[in-house]
Structure formats: structure tokens, C-alpha cells
Coordinates of C-alpha atoms and ligand atoms in Angstrom, one line a residue:
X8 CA 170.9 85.8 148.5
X9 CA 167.7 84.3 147.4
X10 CA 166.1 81.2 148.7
X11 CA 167.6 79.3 145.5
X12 CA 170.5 79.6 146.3
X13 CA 171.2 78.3 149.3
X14 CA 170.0 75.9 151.7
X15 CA 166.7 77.9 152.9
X16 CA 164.1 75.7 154.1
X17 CA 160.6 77.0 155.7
X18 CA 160.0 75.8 159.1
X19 CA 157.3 73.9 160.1
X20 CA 155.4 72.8 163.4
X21 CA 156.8 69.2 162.7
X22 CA 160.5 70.1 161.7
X23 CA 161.3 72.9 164.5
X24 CA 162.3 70.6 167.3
X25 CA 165.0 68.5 165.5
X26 CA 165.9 71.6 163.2
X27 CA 166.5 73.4 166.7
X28 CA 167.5 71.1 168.9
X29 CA 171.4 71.0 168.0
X30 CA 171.3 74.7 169.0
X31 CA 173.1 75.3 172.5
X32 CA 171.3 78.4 172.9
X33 CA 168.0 77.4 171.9
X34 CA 168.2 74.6 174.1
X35 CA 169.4 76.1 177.3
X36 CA 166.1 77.5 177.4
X37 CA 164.1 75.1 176.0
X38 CA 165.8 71.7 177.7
X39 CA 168.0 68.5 175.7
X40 CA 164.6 66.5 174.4
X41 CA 163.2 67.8 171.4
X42 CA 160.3 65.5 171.8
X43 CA 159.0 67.5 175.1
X44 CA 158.8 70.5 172.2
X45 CA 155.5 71.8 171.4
X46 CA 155.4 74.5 168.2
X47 CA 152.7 76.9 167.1
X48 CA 152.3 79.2 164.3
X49 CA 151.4 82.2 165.6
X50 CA 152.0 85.0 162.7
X51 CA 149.7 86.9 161.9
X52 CA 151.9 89.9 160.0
X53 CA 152.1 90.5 156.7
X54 CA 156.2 88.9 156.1
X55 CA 156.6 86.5 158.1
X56 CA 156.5 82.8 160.1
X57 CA 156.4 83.3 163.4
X58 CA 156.3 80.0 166.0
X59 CA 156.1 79.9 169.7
X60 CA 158.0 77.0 171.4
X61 CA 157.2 76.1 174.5
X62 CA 158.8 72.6 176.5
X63 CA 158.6 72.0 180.4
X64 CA 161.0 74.1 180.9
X65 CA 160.1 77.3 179.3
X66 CA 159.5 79.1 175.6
X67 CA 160.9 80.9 173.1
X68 CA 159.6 82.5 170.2
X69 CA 160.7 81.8 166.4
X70 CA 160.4 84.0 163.5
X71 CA 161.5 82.7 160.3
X72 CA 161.6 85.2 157.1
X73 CA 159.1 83.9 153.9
X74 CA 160.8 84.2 150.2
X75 CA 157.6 86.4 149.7
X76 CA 155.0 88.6 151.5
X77 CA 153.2 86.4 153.6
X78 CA 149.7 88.7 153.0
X79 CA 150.0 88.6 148.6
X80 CA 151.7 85.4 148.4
X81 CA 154.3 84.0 146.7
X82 CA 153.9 86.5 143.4
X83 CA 155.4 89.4 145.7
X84 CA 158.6 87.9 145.8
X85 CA 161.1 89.1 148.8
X86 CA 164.8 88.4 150.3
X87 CA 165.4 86.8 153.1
X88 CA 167.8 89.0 154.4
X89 CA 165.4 91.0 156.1
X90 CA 165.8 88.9 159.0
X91 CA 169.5 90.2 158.7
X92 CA 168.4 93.5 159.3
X93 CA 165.7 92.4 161.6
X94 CA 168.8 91.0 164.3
X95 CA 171.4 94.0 163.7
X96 CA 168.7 96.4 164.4
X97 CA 167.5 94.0 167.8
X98 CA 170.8 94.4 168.9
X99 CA 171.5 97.8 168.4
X100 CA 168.1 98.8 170.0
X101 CA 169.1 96.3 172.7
X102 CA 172.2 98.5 173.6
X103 CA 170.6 101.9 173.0
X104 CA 167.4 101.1 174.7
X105 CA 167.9 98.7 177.2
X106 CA 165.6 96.3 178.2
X107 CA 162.8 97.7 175.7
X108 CA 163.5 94.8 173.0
X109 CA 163.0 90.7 173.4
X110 CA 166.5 89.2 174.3
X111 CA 168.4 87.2 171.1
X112 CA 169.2 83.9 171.8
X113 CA 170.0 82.8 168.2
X114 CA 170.5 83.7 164.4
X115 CA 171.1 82.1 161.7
X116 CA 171.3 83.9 158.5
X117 CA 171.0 81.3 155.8
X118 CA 167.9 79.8 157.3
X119 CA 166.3 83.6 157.9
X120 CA 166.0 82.4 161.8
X121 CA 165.4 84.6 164.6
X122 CA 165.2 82.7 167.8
X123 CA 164.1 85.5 170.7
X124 CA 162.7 85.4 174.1
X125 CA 159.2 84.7 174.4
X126 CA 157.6 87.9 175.7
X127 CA 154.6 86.9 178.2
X128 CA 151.7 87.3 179.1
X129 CA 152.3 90.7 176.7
X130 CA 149.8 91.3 173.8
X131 CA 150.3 92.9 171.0
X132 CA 149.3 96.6 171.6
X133 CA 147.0 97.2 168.6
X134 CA 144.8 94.0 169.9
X135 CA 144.4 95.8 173.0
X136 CA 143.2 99.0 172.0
X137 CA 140.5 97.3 170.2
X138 CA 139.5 95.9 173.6
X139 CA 139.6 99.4 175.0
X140 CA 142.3 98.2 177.7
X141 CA 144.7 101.0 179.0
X142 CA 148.6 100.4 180.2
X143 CA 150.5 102.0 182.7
X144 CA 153.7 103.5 181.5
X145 CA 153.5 102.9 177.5
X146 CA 153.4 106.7 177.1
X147 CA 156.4 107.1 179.2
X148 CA 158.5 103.8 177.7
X149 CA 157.5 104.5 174.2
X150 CA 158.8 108.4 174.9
X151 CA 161.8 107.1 176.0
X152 CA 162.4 104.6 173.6
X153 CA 161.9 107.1 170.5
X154 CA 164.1 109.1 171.9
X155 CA 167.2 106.9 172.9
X156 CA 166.8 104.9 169.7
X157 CA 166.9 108.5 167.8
X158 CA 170.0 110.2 169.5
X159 CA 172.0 107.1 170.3
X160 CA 171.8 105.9 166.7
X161 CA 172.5 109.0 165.2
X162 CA 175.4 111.7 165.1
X163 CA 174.6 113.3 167.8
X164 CA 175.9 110.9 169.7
X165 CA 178.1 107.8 167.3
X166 CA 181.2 107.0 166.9
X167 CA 181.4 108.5 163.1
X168 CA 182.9 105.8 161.8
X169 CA 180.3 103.3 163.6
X170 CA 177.9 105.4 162.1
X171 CA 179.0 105.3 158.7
X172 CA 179.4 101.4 159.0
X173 CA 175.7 101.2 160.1
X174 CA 174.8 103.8 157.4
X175 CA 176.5 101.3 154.9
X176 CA 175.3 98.3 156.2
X177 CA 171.1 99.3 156.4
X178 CA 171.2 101.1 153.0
X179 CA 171.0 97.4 151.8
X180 CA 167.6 96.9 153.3
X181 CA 166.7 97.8 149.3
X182 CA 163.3 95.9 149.6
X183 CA 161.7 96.9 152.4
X184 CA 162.7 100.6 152.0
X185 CA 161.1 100.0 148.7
X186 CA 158.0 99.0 150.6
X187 CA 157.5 101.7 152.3
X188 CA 158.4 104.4 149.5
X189 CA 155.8 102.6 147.2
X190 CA 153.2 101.5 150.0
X191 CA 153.3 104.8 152.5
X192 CA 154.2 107.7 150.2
X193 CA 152.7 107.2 146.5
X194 CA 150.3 103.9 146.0
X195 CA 147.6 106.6 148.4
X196 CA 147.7 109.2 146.1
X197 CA 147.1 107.3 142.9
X198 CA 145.0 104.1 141.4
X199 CA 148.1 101.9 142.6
X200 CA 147.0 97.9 141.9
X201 CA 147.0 96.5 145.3
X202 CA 145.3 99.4 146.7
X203 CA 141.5 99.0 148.2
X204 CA 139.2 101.1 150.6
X205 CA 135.7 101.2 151.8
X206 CA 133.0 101.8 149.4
X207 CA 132.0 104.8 151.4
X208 CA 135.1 106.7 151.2
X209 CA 134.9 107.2 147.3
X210 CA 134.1 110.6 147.0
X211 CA 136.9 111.7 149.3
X212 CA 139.5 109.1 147.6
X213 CA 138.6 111.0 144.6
X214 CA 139.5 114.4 146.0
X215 CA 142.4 113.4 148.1
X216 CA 143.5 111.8 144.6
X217 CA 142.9 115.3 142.9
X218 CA 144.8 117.3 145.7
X219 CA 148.0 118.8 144.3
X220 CA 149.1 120.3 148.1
X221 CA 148.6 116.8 149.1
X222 CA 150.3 115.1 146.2
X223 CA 153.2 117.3 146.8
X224 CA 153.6 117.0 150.6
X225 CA 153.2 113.5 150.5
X226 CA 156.5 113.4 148.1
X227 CA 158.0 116.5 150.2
X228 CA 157.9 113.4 152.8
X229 CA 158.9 110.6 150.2
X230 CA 162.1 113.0 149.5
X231 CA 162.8 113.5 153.4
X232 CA 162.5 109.6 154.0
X233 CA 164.8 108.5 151.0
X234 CA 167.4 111.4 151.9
X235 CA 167.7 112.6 155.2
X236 CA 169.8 109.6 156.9
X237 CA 169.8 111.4 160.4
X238 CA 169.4 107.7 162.8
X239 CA 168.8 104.2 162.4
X240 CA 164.7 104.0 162.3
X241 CA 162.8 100.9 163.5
X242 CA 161.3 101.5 160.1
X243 CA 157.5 100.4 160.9
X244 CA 156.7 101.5 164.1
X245 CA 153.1 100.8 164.8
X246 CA 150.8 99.4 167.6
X247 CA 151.5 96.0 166.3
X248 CA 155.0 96.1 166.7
X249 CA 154.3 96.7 170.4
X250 CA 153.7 94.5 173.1
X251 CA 152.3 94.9 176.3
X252 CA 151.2 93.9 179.3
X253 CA 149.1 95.8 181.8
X254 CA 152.6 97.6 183.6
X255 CA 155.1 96.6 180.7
X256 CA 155.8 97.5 176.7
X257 CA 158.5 96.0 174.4
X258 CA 158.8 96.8 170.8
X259 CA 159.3 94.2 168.6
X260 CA 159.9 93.4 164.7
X261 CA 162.6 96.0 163.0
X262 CA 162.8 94.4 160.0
X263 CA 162.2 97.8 157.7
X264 CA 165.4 98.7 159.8
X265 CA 166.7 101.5 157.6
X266 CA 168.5 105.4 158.4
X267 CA 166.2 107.8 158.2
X268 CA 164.3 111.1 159.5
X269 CA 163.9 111.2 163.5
X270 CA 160.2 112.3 162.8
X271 CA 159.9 108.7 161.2
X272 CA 159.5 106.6 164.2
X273 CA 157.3 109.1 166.0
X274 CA 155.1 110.0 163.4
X275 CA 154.3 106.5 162.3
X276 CA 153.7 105.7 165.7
X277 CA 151.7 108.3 167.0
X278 CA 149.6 108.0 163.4
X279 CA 148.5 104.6 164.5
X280 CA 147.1 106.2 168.3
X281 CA 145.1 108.9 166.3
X282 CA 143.6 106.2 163.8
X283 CA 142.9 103.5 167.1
X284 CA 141.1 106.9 168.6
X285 CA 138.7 107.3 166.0
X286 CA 138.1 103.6 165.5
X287 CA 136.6 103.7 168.9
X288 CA 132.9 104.3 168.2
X289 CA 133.5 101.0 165.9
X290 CA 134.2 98.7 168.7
X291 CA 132.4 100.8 171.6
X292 CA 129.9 98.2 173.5
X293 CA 127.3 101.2 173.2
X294 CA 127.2 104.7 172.2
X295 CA 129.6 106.8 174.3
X296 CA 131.1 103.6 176.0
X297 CA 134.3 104.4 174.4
X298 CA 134.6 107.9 175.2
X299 CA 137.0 108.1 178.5
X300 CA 138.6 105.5 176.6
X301 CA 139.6 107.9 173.5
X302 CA 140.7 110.4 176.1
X303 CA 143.2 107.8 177.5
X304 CA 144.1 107.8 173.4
X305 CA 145.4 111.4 173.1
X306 CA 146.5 111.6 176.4
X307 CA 149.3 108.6 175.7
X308 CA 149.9 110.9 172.0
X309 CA 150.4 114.1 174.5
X310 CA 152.7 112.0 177.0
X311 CA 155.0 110.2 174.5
X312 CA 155.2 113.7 172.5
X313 CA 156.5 115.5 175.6
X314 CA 158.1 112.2 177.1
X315 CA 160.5 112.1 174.1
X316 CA 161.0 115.7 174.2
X317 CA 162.3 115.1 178.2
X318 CA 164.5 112.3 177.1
X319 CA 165.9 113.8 174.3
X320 CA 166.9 117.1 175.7
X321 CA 168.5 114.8 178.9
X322 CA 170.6 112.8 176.2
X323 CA 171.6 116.1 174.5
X324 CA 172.3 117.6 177.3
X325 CA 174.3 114.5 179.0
X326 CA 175.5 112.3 176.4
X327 CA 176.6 114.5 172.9
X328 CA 179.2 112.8 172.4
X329 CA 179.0 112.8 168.2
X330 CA 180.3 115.3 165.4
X331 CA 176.7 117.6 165.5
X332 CA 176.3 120.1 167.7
X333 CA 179.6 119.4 169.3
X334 CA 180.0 120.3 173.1
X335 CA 183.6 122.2 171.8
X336 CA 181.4 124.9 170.0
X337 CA 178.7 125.3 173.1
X338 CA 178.9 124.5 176.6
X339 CA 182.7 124.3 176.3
X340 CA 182.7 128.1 175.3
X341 CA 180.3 128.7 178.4
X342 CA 177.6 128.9 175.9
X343 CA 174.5 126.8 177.4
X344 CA 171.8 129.0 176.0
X345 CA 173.6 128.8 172.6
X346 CA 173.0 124.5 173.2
X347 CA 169.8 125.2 174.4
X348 CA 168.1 127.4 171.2
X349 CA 169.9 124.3 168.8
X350 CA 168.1 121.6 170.9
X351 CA 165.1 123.2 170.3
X352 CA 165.3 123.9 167.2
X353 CA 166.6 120.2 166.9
X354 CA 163.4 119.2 168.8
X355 CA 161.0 121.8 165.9
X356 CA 162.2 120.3 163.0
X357 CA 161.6 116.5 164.4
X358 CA 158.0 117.9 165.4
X359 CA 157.7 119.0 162.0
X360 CA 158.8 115.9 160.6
X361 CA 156.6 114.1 163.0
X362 CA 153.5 115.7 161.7
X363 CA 154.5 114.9 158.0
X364 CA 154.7 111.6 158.9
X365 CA 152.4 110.4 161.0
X366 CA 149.5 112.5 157.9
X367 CA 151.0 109.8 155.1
X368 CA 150.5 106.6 157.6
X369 CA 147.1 107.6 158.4
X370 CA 146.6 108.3 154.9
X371 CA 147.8 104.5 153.6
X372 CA 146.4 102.6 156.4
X373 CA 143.1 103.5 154.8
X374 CA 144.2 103.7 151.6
X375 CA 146.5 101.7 150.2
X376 CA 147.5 98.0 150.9
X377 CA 148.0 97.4 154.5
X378 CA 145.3 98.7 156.6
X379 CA 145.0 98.4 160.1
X380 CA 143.0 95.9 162.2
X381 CA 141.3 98.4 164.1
X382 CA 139.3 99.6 161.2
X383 CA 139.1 96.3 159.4
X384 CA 137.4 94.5 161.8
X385 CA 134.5 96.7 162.1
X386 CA 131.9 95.0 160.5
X387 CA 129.0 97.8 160.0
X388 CA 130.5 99.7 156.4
X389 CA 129.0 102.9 156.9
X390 CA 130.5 103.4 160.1
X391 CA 134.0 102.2 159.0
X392 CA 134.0 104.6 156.1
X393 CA 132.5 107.3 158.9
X394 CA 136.2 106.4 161.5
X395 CA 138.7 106.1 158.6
X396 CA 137.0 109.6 157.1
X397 CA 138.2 111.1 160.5
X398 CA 141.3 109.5 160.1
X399 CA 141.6 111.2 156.3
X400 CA 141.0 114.8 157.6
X401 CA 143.2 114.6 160.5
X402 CA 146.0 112.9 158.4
X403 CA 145.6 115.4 155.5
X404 CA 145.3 118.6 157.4
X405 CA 148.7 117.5 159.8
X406 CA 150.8 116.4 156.3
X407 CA 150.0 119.4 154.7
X408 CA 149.8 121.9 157.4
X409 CA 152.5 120.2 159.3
X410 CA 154.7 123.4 159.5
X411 CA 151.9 125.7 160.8
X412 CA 151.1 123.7 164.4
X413 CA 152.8 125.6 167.0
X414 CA 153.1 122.5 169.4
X415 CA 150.6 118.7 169.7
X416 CA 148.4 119.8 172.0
X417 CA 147.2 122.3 168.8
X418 CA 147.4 118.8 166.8
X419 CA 145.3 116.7 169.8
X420 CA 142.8 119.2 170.0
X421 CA 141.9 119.5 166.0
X422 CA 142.0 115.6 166.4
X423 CA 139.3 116.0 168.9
X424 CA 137.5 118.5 167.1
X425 CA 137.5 116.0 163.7
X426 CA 136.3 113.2 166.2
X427 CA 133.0 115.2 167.4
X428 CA 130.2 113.5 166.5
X429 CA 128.0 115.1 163.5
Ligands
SR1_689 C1 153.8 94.3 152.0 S1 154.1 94.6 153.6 C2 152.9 95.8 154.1 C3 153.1 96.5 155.3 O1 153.3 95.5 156.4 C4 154.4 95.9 157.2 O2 154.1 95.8 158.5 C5 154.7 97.3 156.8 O3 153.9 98.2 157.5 C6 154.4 97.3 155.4 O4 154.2 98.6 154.9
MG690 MG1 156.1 94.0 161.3

């Protein structure tokens, strides 16, 4: 379904309260009179519109899908039916994660409407990094959340025919999987159009682009991500798809909702921490100011690496209720330590996986279209090129060395070492 064919209509500051305000939902929150309505554009993602709507009473947020990517314009045409995916993965997180997504209160298909609960005073999570603020429990809630989104989702734990259904119904998300196959795993490693980096990383552009072992893990990852359907990914899991507040952390916008490698998730996410740790010295008030900060960095990487490691082996161990792995073949025979050597073998290749990953995101958020704001707003050149160069080595050597780490604190201390000064 395209935007021509059907009745599709961009909102607007002016038309949300009477296009909202025959919604029972929408206004149980927000109150009867549309004219006490206040809307504000708020976006400031690459897809979408996204409003907050706020009336005496209280405020919800809006998100409304673009025919096109909001950051090229309308030449990059796009469905609508994101937003599709966008609610069916909300609510699937909302029942395998509880209380870690933003409550639905409406969706309308044709109109690409998402109408959600306004999550405040939360931030978005890359913002705060920048500011060099810390948060109690995101290692532990993002942990968590990785974990119970991958084994809940998956067949380790599904109904098989559920699973199938969902398999069925996100191998549609065509466009945005597209995305990310173009975008994360080949536009780095080639002169790809919409690609751009910092002057200053030229000469290492030019080798990474020359690198065969890179070139070839990068698609060894391309392969795992279009073919390994093992759980229903959030599908672009970085720190802007968190929010946060000093004691609480949601995670928001699943619209590259799609089946996919466990590793996926983690290793996107974690990519992002490693790249906001070596941005630091770019938005340190002096030299050194940042430095306890970056600490806090990879200790949240260490803790929601061993957080989702706890809550995955709880969930394997309490709730494997799917066709992998089946109890009937372990613990049933009296055979724990049989269950415990496939968890963690479970547990090695998702580390693996994680690795792989999280190399090719660092890789394109310096590389390829969509970088991150950490690095881009740091206005001196030669010290951007100097924190995304750091980012390159660390992201290279974890891709294609991924399978010789033996666990992340190896991984957080070579991140360390790349982040010495010199
Ligand atoms: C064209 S969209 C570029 C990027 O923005 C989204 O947040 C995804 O990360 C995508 O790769
Ligand atoms: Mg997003």
C-alpha cells in the first residue's frame, strides 16, 4: 500500500486535534475539546513525524510514518507500512518485556498513526551521553530486555505455529530490512552514493575499502542477518531508540522489526556504547573531564553483557517451553549438565554474533549514511576523525576477530587500550 492509494494524509500541528479528536482512546487521555490541544513536531529521526500532544489533562505522543525518508527526502521513496510493523512489534515487546515499551493507545493503519504514551521527563539516551549524564539501572533493564525480547520471541520458547505466523508476517518488512542490508553491511565497504565521512579518515577509508578479511566478514554478517531467523529483532537498536530518565529506560521505535540473529540487538546496541566512549574527549569540558565518565561507558557494556547472560540462562532454565532444546531431551532425562553445556554454547554463538555485529555498526555509523550524533556534533575536524578512527579499529578488529575473544571483558579492555591517548 502506497500513499496513492489510499486515503494517507500527513499530519500537521494544525490538523492533529480535529483529525484526533473522534478517537475514544486518544481522548480519554487527552480530554473531549480539541481546542485545549497543543501539538509539536518533535522528530528528529531519520523516517518519521513525530508530535507531542499535550491538553490540561495530559499528553500523548504521535508518530506518523513519511511516504519517504524524512533525512534524503522525498527521492527515497518508502511504505507506510512500517508503522505496521512498528505497532505489532510494540505489542509483542509489550508482552515479552513488560513495562520496558510506551503503552499503545491507538493505530490506524491507513493513516501510518501510532498514538503512544508520552514518556516523561525521559530523554533520549544518545542526548544524554553527550552531556556525560549516567543512569541507574540501564545496564540492568537493557540486559534484561535483550534477553526476554530474544528467548520469548524465539523457539526456544513460542508456540511454533505463533512463531511461524510472526515469521510470516515481519518477512514483509522488505524495505527496511533492505535498509539495513544496503546501509549496515555493504554501502561501508564500497564508494556507495549516499555515503560521506570526515576528511581525516581518508587514508583508513581507503584501506578498510581494500581489506578482503573485512569485506568478507562484513558479508559473513550480511549472510547471518538475511538467514538466520532465530527471534523477532527490534531491528535498530541504538542509544536513540532509548529513553531515559535518571532511574528509568524504555525502548522505543521498532520499526526495522524483522527475525533475525540474537547477536543483532546486542551488538548494535552495545556498538553505539563503544562509539559514545570514544566520542568523549569530543564533548569533554577539558582534557580528562570525561574520563570517569568513559569508565561508566564500558562498565554499562560489561553489565548488560553479563545482565543478559543472567536473564537468559533464568529464562532457559525456567521458561523453555519451545521445540529447541526441548526439556523432554534434558532435564526430563535427569540430564541438567547436558542443558547446561547447550546454554552455553547457546550463549557463545550469540557472543559471537554479538561481536560481528556490533564491528559493522560502528563501521557505518562513520561510514556510510547515518552517522551518529555523538560524533557529528563535534565541531573541531581533526579531533572527530581522531574518535571515529578509534571507533574503526575497535569495530574492525571485533568483526573480523569476533571468534577469537574468549569473553567482553577481553573486548572492553582492547576498547580501552584503542582509547589511550597517543
Ligand atoms: C535511511 S534510514 C537510516 C538509518 O536510520 C535508522 O534509524 C536506521 O538506523 C537506518 O539504518
Ligand atoms: Mg528509529
Amino acid at each position: 500500500m502506497t500513499s496513492q492509494d489510499t486515503n494517507y494524509e500527513p499530519l500537521t500541528v494544525e490538523t492533529i486535534p480535529a483529525r484526533l479528536s473522534t478517537v475514544s482512546t486518544v481522548t480519554a487521555h487527552l480530554g473531549d475539546d480539541p481546542s485545549t490541544w497543543d501539538a509539536k513536531e518533535v522528530g528528529d529521526g531519520n523516517l518519521n513525524l513525530v508530535f507531542i500532544v499535550t491538553s490540561p489533562k495530559s499528553a500523548v505522543i504521535v508518530k506518523q510514518a513519511l511516504p519517504y525518508v524524512r533525512l534524503v527526502g522525498d527521492s527515497w521513496p518508502l511504505p507506510l507500512k512500517r508503522a505496521f510493523f512498528e505497532y505489532h512489534a510494540l505489542i509483542r515487546q509489550a508482552e515479552r518485556a513488560p513495562g520496558l515499551v510506551p503503552e499503545i493507545y491507538h493505530f490506524d493503519e491507513e493513516q501510518a498513526i501510532i498514538v503512544m504514551e508520552f514518556l516523561t521527563p525521559h530523554i533520549i539516551l544518545r542526548h544524554s551521553l553527550m552531556a556525560g549524564t549516567k543512569h541507574d539501572g540501564l545496564a540492568d533493564v537493557m540486559g534484561k530486555y535483550c534477553a526476554q525480547t530474544m528467548f520469548r520471541g524465539s523457539d526456544l520458547s513460542m508456540d511454533t505455529a505463533k512463531r511461524k505466523a510472526d515469521l510470516a508476517l515481519f518477512a514483509e518488512n522488505v524495505e527496511l530490512c533492505d535498509i539495513t542490508e544496503n546501509l549496515v553491511f555493504s554501502d561501508p565497504y564500497f564508494n556507495a552514493e549516499l555515503n560521506h565521512h570526515t576528511p581525516g579518515l581518508d587514508d583508513i577509508v581507503t584501506r578498510m575499502r581494500a581489506d578482503i578479511d573485512l569485506k568478507i566478514a562484513a558479508q559473513d554478517m550480511k549472510a547471518k542477518f538475511a538467514n538466520n531467523a532465530e527471534t523477532m529483532l527490534h531491528g535498530d537498536l541504538h542509544t536513540g531508540s532509548i529513553m531515559v530518565t535518571d532511574t528509568d529506560t524504555m525502548v522505543i521505535d521498532p520499526e526495522f522489526a524483522t527475525y533475525g540473529p540474537m547477536g543483532f540487538d546486542v551488538g548494535m546496541l552495545l556498538a553505539n556504547f563503544f562509539m559514545a566512549y570514544y566520542a568523549q574527549p569530543g564533548h569533554a569540558e577539558k582534557e580528562g573531564a570525561r574520563d570517569e565518565y568513559q569508565e561508566w561507558i564500558l562498565s554499562v557494556i560489561s553489565d548488560i553483557w553479563s545482565g543478559f547472560c543472567a536473564e537468559f540462562s533464568n529464562l532457559w532454565r525456567t521458561e523453555r517451553t519451545g521445540i529447541l532444546y526441548e526439556k523432554t531431551l534434558f532435564e526430563d532425562q535427569g540430564d541438567h549438565l547436558a542443558s547446561e553445556q547447550a546454554l552455553a554454547g547457546r550463549l557463545n554463538h550469540i557472543f559471537k554474533d554479538t561481536l560481528g555485529f556490533a564491528g559493522v555498526e560502528m563501521i557505518r555509523r562513520t561510514l556510510s549514511l547515518a552517522h551518529i550524533a555523538e560524533n557529528d556534533t563535534i565541531e573541531d575536524e581533526a579531533l572527530r576523525a581522531d574518535c571515529e578512527g578509534r571507533g574503526l579499529r575497535l569495530g574492525r578488529a571485533i568483526l573480523v576477530k569476533r571468534n577469537d575473544f574468549a569473553d567482553m571483558n577481553s573486548v572492553i579492555d582492547m576498547a580501552r587500550a584503542i582509547g589511550q591517548k597517543g
